[in-house]
Coordinates of C-alpha atoms in Angstrom, one line a residue:
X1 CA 139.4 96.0 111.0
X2 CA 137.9 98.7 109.0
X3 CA 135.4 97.4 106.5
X4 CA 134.4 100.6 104.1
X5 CA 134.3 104.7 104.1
X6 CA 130.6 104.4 105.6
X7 CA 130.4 109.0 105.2
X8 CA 132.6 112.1 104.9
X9 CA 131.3 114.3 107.4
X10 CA 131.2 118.2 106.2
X11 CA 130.7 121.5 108.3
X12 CA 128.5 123.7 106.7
X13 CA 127.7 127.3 107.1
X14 CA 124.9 127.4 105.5
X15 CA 122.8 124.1 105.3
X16 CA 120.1 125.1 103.0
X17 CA 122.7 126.2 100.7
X18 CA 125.3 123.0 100.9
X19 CA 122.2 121.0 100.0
X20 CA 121.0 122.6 97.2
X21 CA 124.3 122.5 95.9
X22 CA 124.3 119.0 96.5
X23 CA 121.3 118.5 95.0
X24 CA 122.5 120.2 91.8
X25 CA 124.9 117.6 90.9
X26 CA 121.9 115.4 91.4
X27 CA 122.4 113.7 94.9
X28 CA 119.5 113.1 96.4
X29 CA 118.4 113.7 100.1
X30 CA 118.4 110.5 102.1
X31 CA 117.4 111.8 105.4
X32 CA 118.0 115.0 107.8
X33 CA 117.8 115.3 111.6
X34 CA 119.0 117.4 114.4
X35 CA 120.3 117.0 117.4
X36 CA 120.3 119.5 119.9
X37 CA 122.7 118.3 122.4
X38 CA 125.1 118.3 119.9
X39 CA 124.4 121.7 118.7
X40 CA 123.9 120.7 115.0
X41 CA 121.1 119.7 112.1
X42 CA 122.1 117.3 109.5
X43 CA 121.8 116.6 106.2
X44 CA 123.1 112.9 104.3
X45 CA 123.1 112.4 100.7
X46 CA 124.2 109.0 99.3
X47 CA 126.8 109.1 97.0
X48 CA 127.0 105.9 94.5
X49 CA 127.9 103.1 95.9
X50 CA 126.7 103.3 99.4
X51 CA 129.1 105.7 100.7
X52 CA 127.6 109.1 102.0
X53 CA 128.0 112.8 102.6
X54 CA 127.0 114.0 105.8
X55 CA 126.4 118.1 106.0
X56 CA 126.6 119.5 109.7
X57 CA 125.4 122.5 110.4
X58 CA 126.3 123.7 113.4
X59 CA 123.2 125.5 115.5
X60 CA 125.4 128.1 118.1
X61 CA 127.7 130.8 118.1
X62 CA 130.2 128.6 120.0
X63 CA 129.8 125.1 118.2
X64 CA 130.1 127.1 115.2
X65 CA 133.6 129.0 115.8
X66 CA 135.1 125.4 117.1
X67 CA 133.6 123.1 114.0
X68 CA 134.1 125.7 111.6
X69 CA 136.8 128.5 112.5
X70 CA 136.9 132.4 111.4
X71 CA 135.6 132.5 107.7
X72 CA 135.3 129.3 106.6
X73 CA 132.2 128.3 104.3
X74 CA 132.7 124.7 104.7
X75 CA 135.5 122.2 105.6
X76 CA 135.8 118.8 106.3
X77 CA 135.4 117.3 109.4
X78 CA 135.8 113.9 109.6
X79 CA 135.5 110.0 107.9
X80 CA 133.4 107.7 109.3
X81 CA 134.2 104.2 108.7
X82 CA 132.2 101.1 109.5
X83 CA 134.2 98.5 111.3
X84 CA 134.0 94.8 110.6
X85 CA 134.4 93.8 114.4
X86 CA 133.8 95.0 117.6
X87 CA 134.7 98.8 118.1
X88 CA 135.7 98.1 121.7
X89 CA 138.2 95.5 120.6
X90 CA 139.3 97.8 117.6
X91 CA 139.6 100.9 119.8
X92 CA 142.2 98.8 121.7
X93 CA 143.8 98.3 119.0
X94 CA 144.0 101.5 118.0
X95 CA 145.1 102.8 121.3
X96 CA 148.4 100.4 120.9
X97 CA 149.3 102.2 118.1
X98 CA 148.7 105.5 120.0
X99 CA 145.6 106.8 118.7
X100 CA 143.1 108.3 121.6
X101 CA 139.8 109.2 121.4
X102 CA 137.3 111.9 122.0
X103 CA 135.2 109.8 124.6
X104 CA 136.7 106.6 126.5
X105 CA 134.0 104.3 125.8
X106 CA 131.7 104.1 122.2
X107 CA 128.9 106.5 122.3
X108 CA 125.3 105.5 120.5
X109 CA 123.8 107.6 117.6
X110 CA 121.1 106.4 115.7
X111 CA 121.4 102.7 116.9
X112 CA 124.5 102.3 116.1
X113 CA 128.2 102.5 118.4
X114 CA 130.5 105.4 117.5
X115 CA 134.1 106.3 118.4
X116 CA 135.8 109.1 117.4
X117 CA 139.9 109.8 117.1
X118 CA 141.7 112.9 118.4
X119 CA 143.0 114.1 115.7
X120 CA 146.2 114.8 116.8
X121 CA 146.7 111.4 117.7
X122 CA 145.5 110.1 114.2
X123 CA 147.5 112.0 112.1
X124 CA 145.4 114.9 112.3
X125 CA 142.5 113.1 110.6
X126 CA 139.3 112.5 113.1
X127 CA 137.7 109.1 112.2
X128 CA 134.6 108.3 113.3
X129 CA 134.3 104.5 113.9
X130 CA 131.1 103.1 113.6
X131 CA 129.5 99.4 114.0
X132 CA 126.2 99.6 112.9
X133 CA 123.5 98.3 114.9
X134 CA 125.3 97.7 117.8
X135 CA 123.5 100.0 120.4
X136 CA 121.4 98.5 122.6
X137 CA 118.3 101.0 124.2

């Protein structure tokens, strides 16, 4: 069902600084974008084996407050994991058990079909599922 830890998703405050931090410990930019629907700019590092750190950033006042809170400089937000079969049929799954998600069907980013968990329902962990190359244009 879940096949590996595919990135740890991190809101940032400051982007510019979260990466040169990043960059510090020797992790190297892999790619940035942003995405202004979703009110954020990204950053992903790899991280040895394949795994990866994504740094959000978000770009309002609002998106800000909800992904980030009063004070914070950075917390995690959520694990993304690449699934090994169909999301659709996994989600299912998923929803036996009692976990819901943020969107009723999987939504496509960069190519690829995402699901993410209410946290509340998932043990107050939000996974992103993710089955690469699944999204069709």
């Amino acid at each position: 069902m879940l096949k590996r830890i595919d990135h740890i998703g991190v809101v940032v405050n400051d982007l510019f600084r979260a990466k040169k931090f990043l960059e510090s410990l020797g992790l190297t930019l892999e790619f940035e974008r942003e995405v202004p629907e979703r009110h954020v700019k990204a950053a992903f590092y790899r991280v040895g084996d394949g795994a990866r750190i994504e740094l959000i950033e978000p770009t309002t006042g609002e998106a800000r407050q909800r992904r980030l809170g009063d004070g914070n400089q950075a917390r995690i937000e959520h694990i993304a994991v690449e699934v090994d079969d169909s999301i659709t049929k996994i989600m299912q799954t998923l929803r036996g058990i009692g976990v819901e998600f943020v969107a009723p069907q999987p939504v496509a980013i960069d190519g690829n079909l995402n699901a993410f968990s209410r946290p509340d329902t998932s043990e107050g962990i939000q996974f992103q599922l993710l089955e690469r190359a699944a999204a069709t244009a």
